[in-house]
Every structure is written in C-alpha cells, then in structure tokens.
CSV table of C-alpha atoms in Angstrom, one decimal:
chain,number,residue,atom,x,y,z
A,1115,MET,CA,0.0,0.0,0.0
A,1116,THR,CA,1.4,3.4,-1.0
A,1117,ASN,CA,1.9,6.0,1.7
A,1118,ILE,CA,0.6,9.5,1.2
A,1119,SER,CA,3.7,11.6,1.8
A,1120,ILE,CA,1.8,14.8,2.1
A,1121,LEU,CA,0.4,13.6,5.4
A,1122,LYS,CA,3.8,14.2,6.9
A,1123,SER,CA,3.4,18.0,6.3
A,1124,LYS,CA,1.6,20.4,8.6
A,1125,PRO,CA,-0.7,22.2,8.5
A,1126,LEU,CA,-2.8,20.5,5.8
A,1127,PHE,CA,-5.7,22.1,3.9
A,1128,PHE,CA,-8.2,19.8,2.3
A,1129,LEU,CA,-11.3,20.3,0.2
A,1130,ALA,CA,-14.2,18.4,1.8
A,1131,PRO,CA,-16.6,16.6,-0.7
A,1132,LEU,CA,-19.8,18.7,-1.2
A,1133,ALA,CA,-22.5,17.3,-3.5
A,1134,GLY,CA,-23.3,19.6,-6.4
A,1135,TYR,CA,-20.3,21.9,-5.9
A,1136,THR,CA,-17.0,20.0,-5.6
A,1137,ASP,CA,-17.0,18.7,-9.2
A,1138,LEU,CA,-13.8,18.4,-11.3
A,1139,PRO,CA,-13.8,22.1,-12.4
A,1140,PHE,CA,-14.1,23.4,-8.7
A,1141,ARG,CA,-11.5,20.9,-7.5
A,1142,SER,CA,-9.1,22.0,-10.3
A,1143,VAL,CA,-9.4,25.6,-9.1
A,1144,VAL,CA,-8.7,24.9,-5.4
A,1145,LYS,CA,-5.9,22.6,-6.3
A,1146,LYS,CA,-4.2,25.2,-8.4
A,1147,PHE,CA,-4.6,27.9,-5.7
A,1148,GLY,CA,-3.3,26.0,-2.6
A,1149,CYS,CA,-5.5,23.1,-1.6
A,1150,ASP,CA,-3.3,20.1,-0.5
A,1151,MET,CA,-5.8,17.3,-1.1
A,1152,THR,CA,-9.0,16.8,-3.0
A,1153,PHE,CA,-11.8,14.2,-2.8
A,1154,SER,CA,-14.5,13.3,-5.3
A,1155,GLU,CA,-18.1,14.1,-4.5
A,1156,MET,CA,-19.6,11.2,-2.4
A,1157,ILE,CA,-20.2,8.3,-4.7
A,1158,ASN,CA,-22.3,5.3,-3.9
A,1159,ALA,CA,-20.2,2.1,-4.0
A,1160,ASN,CA,-23.2,0.3,-5.5
A,1161,ALA,CA,-23.1,2.6,-8.5
A,1162,ILE,CA,-19.4,2.0,-9.0
A,1163,ALA,CA,-19.9,-1.7,-8.8
A,1164,PHE,CA,-22.5,-1.6,-11.5
A,1165,GLU,CA,-20.3,0.7,-13.6
A,1166,ASN,CA,-22.9,3.4,-13.9
A,1167,GLU,CA,-21.9,5.9,-16.7
A,1168,LYS,CA,-22.6,9.0,-14.7
A,1169,THR,CA,-20.6,7.6,-11.8
A,1170,LYS,CA,-17.6,6.9,-14.1
A,1171,LYS,CA,-17.5,10.6,-15.0
A,1172,MET,CA,-17.7,11.6,-11.3
A,1173,MET,CA,-14.6,9.6,-10.6
A,1174,ILE,CA,-12.4,11.4,-13.2
A,1175,LYS,CA,-9.8,13.7,-11.8
A,1176,SER,CA,-8.0,16.8,-13.1
A,1177,PRO,CA,-4.3,16.3,-13.9
A,1178,LEU,CA,-3.7,18.9,-11.1
A,1179,GLU,CA,-5.3,16.7,-8.5
A,1180,LYS,CA,-2.6,14.8,-6.6
A,1181,PRO,CA,-3.2,13.3,-4.1
A,1182,TYR,CA,-6.9,12.6,-5.0
A,1183,PHE,CA,-9.2,10.3,-3.1
A,1184,ILE,CA,-12.5,8.8,-4.2
A,1185,GLN,CA,-15.1,9.1,-1.5
A,1186,ILE,CA,-17.5,6.2,-1.3
A,1187,ALA,CA,-20.7,5.5,0.6
A,1188,VAL,CA,-21.2,1.9,1.5
A,1189,ASN,CA,-24.2,-0.2,2.7
A,1190,ASN,CA,-23.4,-3.5,1.0
A,1191,ILE,CA,-20.0,-5.2,1.5
A,1192,ASP,CA,-20.2,-7.4,-1.7
A,1193,ASN,CA,-20.8,-4.3,-3.9
A,1194,MET,CA,-18.1,-2.5,-2.0
A,1195,LYS,CA,-15.6,-5.2,-2.9
A,1196,LYS,CA,-16.5,-4.9,-6.6
A,1197,ALA,CA,-16.2,-1.1,-6.4
A,1198,VAL,CA,-12.8,-1.3,-4.7
A,1199,GLU,CA,-11.6,-3.8,-7.3
A,1200,ILE,CA,-12.5,-1.2,-10.0
A,1201,ILE,CA,-10.8,1.6,-8.1
A,1202,ASN,CA,-7.7,-0.5,-7.6
A,1203,GLN,CA,-7.2,-0.6,-11.4
A,1204,LYS,CA,-7.1,3.2,-11.6
A,1205,GLU,CA,-3.5,4.3,-11.0
A,1206,GLU,CA,-4.5,7.9,-11.1
A,1207,ILE,CA,-6.6,7.5,-7.9
A,1208,ASN,CA,-4.5,7.8,-4.8
A,1209,GLY,CA,-6.8,6.5,-2.1
A,1210,ILE,CA,-10.3,5.7,-0.9
A,1211,ASP,CA,-12.3,7.8,1.7
A,1212,LEU,CA,-15.2,6.2,3.5
A,1213,ASN,CA,-18.1,8.5,4.1
A,1214,LEU,CA,-19.5,8.2,7.7
A,1215,GLY,CA,-20.9,11.7,7.9
A,1216,CYS,CA,-23.6,12.2,5.3
A,1217,PRO,CA,-26.7,13.3,7.4
A,1218,VAL,CA,-29.4,13.4,4.7
A,1219,ASN,CA,-32.6,11.3,5.0
A,1220,LYS,CA,-31.9,9.3,1.9
A,1221,ALA,CA,-28.6,8.2,3.4
A,1222,ARG,CA,-30.2,7.3,6.7
A,1223,ARG,CA,-32.9,5.3,5.0
A,1224,SER,CA,-30.4,3.5,2.7
A,1225,GLY,CA,-28.1,2.6,5.6
A,1226,TYR,CA,-24.9,4.5,4.5
A,1227,GLY,CA,-23.1,7.6,5.7
A,1228,GLY,CA,-23.5,8.8,9.3
A,1229,VAL,CA,-26.1,6.2,10.2
A,1230,LEU,CA,-23.3,3.6,10.4
A,1231,LEU,CA,-22.1,5.3,13.5
A,1232,LYS,CA,-25.1,4.1,15.5
A,1233,ASP,CA,-24.2,1.5,18.2
A,1234,GLU,CA,-26.3,-1.2,16.6
A,1235,ASN,CA,-24.3,-0.8,13.4
A,1236,LYS,CA,-20.9,-1.0,15.0
A,1237,GLU,CA,-20.0,-4.6,14.1
A,1238,PHE,CA,-21.2,-4.1,10.5
A,1239,LEU,CA,-19.1,-0.9,10.4
A,1240,ARG,CA,-16.1,-2.8,11.7
A,1241,GLU,CA,-16.6,-5.4,8.9
A,1242,ILE,CA,-16.9,-2.7,6.3
A,1243,VAL,CA,-13.6,-0.9,7.3
A,1244,LYS,CA,-11.7,-4.2,7.9
A,1245,THR,CA,-12.6,-5.5,4.5
A,1246,LEU,CA,-12.0,-2.1,2.8
A,1247,VAL,CA,-8.5,-1.8,4.2
A,1248,GLU,CA,-7.7,-5.5,3.4
A,1249,ILE,CA,-8.7,-5.3,-0.3
A,1250,SER,CA,-7.7,-1.8,-1.2
A,1251,LYS,CA,-4.3,-1.4,-2.8
A,1252,LYS,CA,-4.5,2.2,-1.9
A,1253,PRO,CA,-4.6,4.1,1.5
A,1254,VAL,CA,-8.0,4.2,3.1
A,1255,SER,CA,-9.3,7.2,5.1
A,1256,VAL,CA,-12.5,7.9,6.9
A,1257,LYS,CA,-14.6,11.1,7.1
A,1258,MET,CA,-16.9,10.9,10.1
A,1259,ARG,CA,-19.2,12.9,12.3
A,1260,LEU,CA,-19.0,12.7,16.1
A,1261,GLY,CA,-21.7,10.1,16.2
A,1262,PHE,CA,-25.3,9.7,15.1
A,1263,ASP,CA,-27.2,11.1,18.1
A,1264,LYS,CA,-24.6,10.6,20.8
A,1265,ILE,CA,-20.9,11.2,20.7
A,1266,VAL,CA,-18.8,8.1,19.9
A,1267,ALA,CA,-16.0,9.7,18.0
A,1268,VAL,CA,-13.0,8.6,20.1
A,1269,ASP,CA,-14.3,5.0,20.3
A,1270,ARG,CA,-14.8,4.7,16.5
A,1271,ALA,CA,-11.6,6.6,15.8
A,1272,LYS,CA,-9.6,4.1,17.8
A,1273,MET,CA,-11.3,1.2,16.0
A,1274,PHE,CA,-10.5,2.7,12.6
A,1275,GLU,CA,-6.8,3.2,13.6
A,1276,ASP,CA,-6.6,-0.4,14.8
A,1277,LEU,CA,-8.1,-1.6,11.5
A,1278,GLY,CA,-5.4,0.3,9.5
A,1279,VAL,CA,-7.0,3.5,8.3
A,1280,SER,CA,-4.4,6.1,7.2
A,1281,PHE,CA,-6.1,9.2,8.5
A,1282,LEU,CA,-9.4,10.6,9.7
A,1283,THR,CA,-11.4,13.7,9.0
A,1284,VAL,CA,-13.7,14.6,11.8
A,1285,HIS,CA,-16.7,16.9,11.5
A,1286,GLY,CA,-17.6,18.4,14.8
A,1287,ARG,CA,-21.3,17.7,14.8
A,1288,THR,CA,-23.5,14.6,15.2
A,1289,VAL,CA,-25.6,13.4,12.3
A,1290,LYS,CA,-28.8,14.4,14.1
A,1291,GLN,CA,-27.5,18.0,14.3
A,1292,MET,CA,-27.2,18.2,10.5
A,1293,TYR,CA,-25.6,21.7,10.2
A,1294,LYS,CA,-27.2,23.3,13.2
A,1295,GLY,CA,-25.4,24.7,16.2
A,1296,ASN,CA,-21.6,25.1,16.3
A,1297,ALA,CA,-18.9,22.6,15.5
A,1298,ASN,CA,-17.6,20.9,18.7
A,1299,TYR,CA,-13.9,21.3,18.6
A,1300,ASP,CA,-13.5,19.8,22.1
A,1301,GLU,CA,-14.5,16.4,20.8
A,1302,ILE,CA,-12.2,16.7,17.7
A,1303,LYS,CA,-9.4,17.5,20.2
A,1304,LYS,CA,-10.2,14.4,22.1
A,1305,VAL,CA,-9.9,12.3,18.9
A,1306,VAL,CA,-6.5,13.9,18.2
A,1307,GLU,CA,-5.3,13.0,21.7
A,1308,ASN,CA,-6.5,9.4,21.5
A,1309,VAL,CA,-5.1,8.2,18.1
A,1310,ASN,CA,-1.7,8.2,16.5
A,1311,ILE,CA,-2.8,8.8,12.9
A,1312,PRO,CA,-3.4,12.2,11.4
A,1313,VAL,CA,-6.7,13.9,12.2
A,1314,ILE,CA,-8.2,16.6,10.0
A,1315,ALA,CA,-10.7,19.0,11.6
A,1316,ASN,CA,-13.9,19.9,9.8
A,1317,GLY,CA,-16.8,22.2,10.4
A,1318,ASP,CA,-17.4,26.0,10.4
A,1319,ILE,CA,-14.0,26.9,9.0
A,1320,THR,CA,-14.5,29.9,6.8
A,1321,ASP,CA,-11.2,31.8,6.9
A,1322,TYR,CA,-7.6,31.6,7.8
A,1323,LYS,CA,-8.1,33.1,11.2
A,1324,LYS,CA,-10.6,30.4,12.1
A,1325,ALA,CA,-8.4,27.7,10.6
A,1326,LYS,CA,-5.5,28.9,12.7
A,1327,GLU,CA,-7.6,28.9,15.9
A,1328,VAL,CA,-8.9,25.4,15.2
A,1329,LEU,CA,-5.5,24.0,14.4
A,1330,GLU,CA,-4.0,25.5,17.6
A,1331,TYR,CA,-6.8,24.4,19.8
A,1332,THR,CA,-7.4,20.8,18.6
A,1333,GLY,CA,-3.8,19.9,17.6
A,1334,ALA,CA,-5.2,18.5,14.3
A,1335,SER,CA,-2.8,17.9,11.4
A,1336,GLY,CA,-5.0,20.1,9.2
A,1337,VAL,CA,-8.4,21.3,8.3
A,1338,SER,CA,-11.0,20.3,5.7
A,1339,ILE,CA,-13.2,23.0,4.2
A,1340,GLY,CA,-16.5,22.4,2.5
A,1341,ARG,CA,-19.2,25.0,2.7
A,1342,GLY,CA,-16.6,27.6,3.6
A,1343,ALA,CA,-15.1,27.2,0.1
A,1344,VAL,CA,-18.4,27.8,-1.8
A,1345,GLY,CA,-18.2,31.2,-3.4
A,1346,LYS,CA,-14.8,31.5,-1.8
A,1347,PRO,CA,-12.4,28.9,-3.3
A,1348,TRP,CA,-9.6,31.4,-2.8
A,1349,ILE,CA,-9.8,30.5,0.9
A,1350,PHE,CA,-7.0,28.0,0.1
A,1351,LEU,CA,-4.9,30.7,-1.3
A,1352,GLU,CA,-5.5,32.7,1.9
A,1353,MET,CA,-4.5,29.7,4.0
A,1354,LYS,CA,-1.1,29.6,2.2
A,1355,GLN,CA,-0.7,33.4,2.3
A,1356,LYS,CA,-1.8,33.5,5.9
A,1357,GLY,CA,-4.2,36.4,5.3
A,1358,GLU,CA,-6.8,37.9,2.9
A,1359,ILE,CA,-6.2,38.0,-0.8
A,1360,THR,CA,-6.7,41.0,-3.2
A,1361,LEU,CA,-9.7,41.6,-5.4
A,1362,ASN,CA,-7.4,41.0,-8.4
A,1363,GLN,CA,-6.5,37.5,-7.0
A,1364,LYS,CA,-10.2,36.8,-6.5
A,1365,LYS,CA,-10.9,37.7,-10.1
A,1366,GLU,CA,-8.1,35.4,-11.3
A,1367,VAL,CA,-9.7,32.5,-9.3
A,1368,ILE,CA,-13.2,33.2,-10.7
A,1369,LEU,CA,-12.0,33.3,-14.3
A,1370,GLU,CA,-10.0,30.1,-13.8
A,1371,HIS,CA,-13.2,28.4,-12.4
A,1372,PHE,CA,-15.3,29.6,-15.3
A,1373,ASN,CA,-12.8,28.4,-17.9
A,1374,GLN,CA,-12.6,25.0,-16.1
A,1375,MET,CA,-16.5,24.8,-16.2
A,1376,ILE,CA,-16.4,25.4,-20.0
A,1377,ASN,CA,-13.6,22.9,-20.5
A,1378,TRP,CA,-15.5,20.2,-18.6
A,1379,TYR,CA,-19.2,20.9,-19.5
A,1380,GLY,CA,-18.9,22.7,-22.8
A,1381,ASP,CA,-21.3,25.6,-23.5
A,1382,TYR,CA,-23.7,24.2,-20.8
A,1383,GLY,CA,-21.0,25.3,-18.3
A,1384,VAL,CA,-22.2,28.9,-18.7
A,1385,ILE,CA,-25.6,28.0,-17.2
A,1386,LEU,CA,-24.1,25.7,-14.5
A,1387,PHE,CA,-21.7,28.5,-13.5
A,1388,ARG,CA,-24.6,30.8,-12.5
A,1389,LYS,CA,-24.9,29.4,-9.0
A,1390,HIS,CA,-21.2,29.9,-8.4
A,1391,ALA,CA,-21.4,33.5,-9.9
A,1392,HIS,CA,-24.1,34.3,-7.4
A,1393,ALA,CA,-22.0,33.1,-4.5
A,1394,TYR,CA,-18.9,35.0,-5.8
A,1395,SER,CA,-20.8,38.2,-6.0
A,1396,LYS,CA,-21.8,38.5,-2.3
A,1397,GLY,CA,-20.5,41.7,-1.0
A,1398,ILE,CA,-19.3,43.2,-4.3
A,1399,LYS,CA,-20.5,46.6,-5.6
A,1400,ASN,CA,-23.7,46.3,-7.7
A,1401,ALA,CA,-24.0,42.6,-7.0
A,1402,SER,CA,-27.7,42.3,-7.9
A,1403,GLU,CA,-27.0,43.9,-11.3
A,1404,PHE,CA,-24.1,41.5,-11.9
A,1405,ARG,CA,-26.4,38.5,-11.0
A,1406,SER,CA,-29.2,39.7,-13.3
A,1407,LYS,CA,-26.8,40.0,-16.3
A,1408,ILE,CA,-25.2,36.6,-15.6
A,1409,ASN,CA,-28.7,35.0,-15.4
A,1410,LYS,CA,-29.6,36.4,-18.9
A,1411,THR,CA,-26.6,35.3,-20.9
A,1412,GLU,CA,-25.5,32.0,-22.4
A,1413,ASP,CA,-22.5,33.6,-24.1
A,1414,LYS,CA,-19.2,32.6,-22.5
A,1415,ASN,CA,-17.4,35.7,-23.8
A,1416,GLU,CA,-20.0,37.9,-22.2
A,1417,VAL,CA,-19.6,36.1,-18.9
A,1418,ILE,CA,-15.8,36.7,-19.0
A,1419,ASN,CA,-16.4,40.4,-19.7
A,1420,LEU,CA,-18.9,40.7,-16.8
A,1421,ILE,CA,-16.4,39.1,-14.4
A,1422,GLU,CA,-13.7,41.5,-15.7
A,1423,GLU,CA,-16.0,44.5,-15.2
A,1424,TYR,CA,-17.6,43.7,-11.8
A,1425,PHE,CA,-14.5,42.3,-10.2
A,1426,ASN,CA,-12.3,45.2,-11.3
A,1427,VAL,CA,-9.7,46.6,-8.9
C-alpha cells in the first residue's frame, strides 16, 4: 500500500466533498490555488460496482489533483468489494475515503453515511472498514461525524486506527445536528489526543483566522473545508498566504473556475456557472446587477467580460 507523503506535512488544507459543488472544475481551481488534497463528491459504491456511466464521469480527476481520493458511501459489502476492485485498477486515484458523515434522510434510510455510527451498526461498520483496508491497494481514510445522536468519535476513531485507516477527517457535529449549532472542537481535540494517525478537523472553518484557531486548539494535522469554500475557493490561497487576498487575485480564481467549467461541461457550463457566480458576487459593488446580467446570458465571452467588469480593482 502506497503511503501519502503529504500527510507528513503540517498544517494541511483539504477540500471536503460537497454534492453539487466539488466537481472536477471546482477541484481543479482549489488545487491550483493552494489546496493540499481533494476528494471526489460522495459516490455510492453500488453505482461504482454496477459501472454506472454518470458515476464513471464523477470519478475522473483533473491532472492537477494529486493526491486525489474517491469518497465512497457503503451499505453492501459485496458491492463495496466490486467497487474497490475497480478503483484498484485506476492508477491515477491515490486513495479511498469512506463517508461516515452524510446526514441526509436518503442516506439514513439506505443505511450508509452517518447512520453507520449508531451503536447497533458498530460490528457491521467494523466489517466494512476491515474489508475495505484489506482489499484496497491504496490508502484508506474515513470522514466521520462525532456520532449519530450521541458522541462516539473517540471509540470509533480508535477502532479505525486499529483496522489500518491512514487518516481521519472529523466533522464536529453529530448526524442528528445536520448543520445546526456550532462545531464541537473539544470532541475533535479528544480524537486527536487518542489516536496516532493524522486527524483533520472539519466544520465551520471559513477563513484563515478560524483555521489557525482550530489547528492550535485541537492539535489537528490540518483542516478540511467544504461550505466555507463555496463562493470563496480562494480560501486555500488565503491559507497559504496566511491572510486575505486581493480583489485581483479573486478575479483570477473566478476566471479560472469559469474556464474549467467550460472545458468540462462545454457551453452548458455557462448555465451551470450561474450558482457559483451568485456566490462569488456576495459583498461586491452592484452585486444584484451582476447576477441579473449573468442569469440572462448564455455567451461565454460575455460572462468573462462581466467578471472582468464587476471584479475590477
């Protein structure tokens, strides 16, 4: 099994998987501007096993993405084995991340994601992770919440370490909390103190100042940023610069993102980019005017001109 050499560095800045946002164009951008590791959007292992065409496309990475992990959701060990065999064949993929954090109702009903942290699922979860580590030719990591409705993070983290997991990403909420309340960094700190593998802190990290506080308080090896990067992928550049970036740098990131959207989706990328453009425009002068114009155009050159105009220094 190959080691991930970047894990020896500190601090680490990871992009957390986020459905509908962290596609290949977005990941390409954050990787270019300072992100240390990227993950695919969460992919159901059953869909990989049955070689679903849409899923195949979701697994593709940008040449910039290294290291790059595929994040899988598992509720069936036999299908997981088939999925891992497929991933094992792909040299460009550097590892597999197991999702134990997804809180949505569909995941709960289907028996994957955060619901596996329930006590009644502990032995099934042990079998999943044990099998995954044994059959994967690549490093295995886990992204977990603190628990389902009660906190079990330290217990599960120790179990994962014993089973051979390479590193953990811990979101400081239970599944039941969804995204309500504040991330609990005390519990992430306890995980860091109780295992010897790298722990990445996740939850409510929206700028360099917050990242620095979380790193110092928890002792984590790094931070993973999801919602904090939407409309603000330059957050990784700020992490590396250790402070806010200029409007000109923001414009460079936005244009890069738009170009990556066109490269990946073709002309339809203009329409798909609208939700990102709306997020980018928060706080800029004449933001509503910018959004209105973006919503009306399907011309890629006009979009570039609008970005140049409204994000001018």
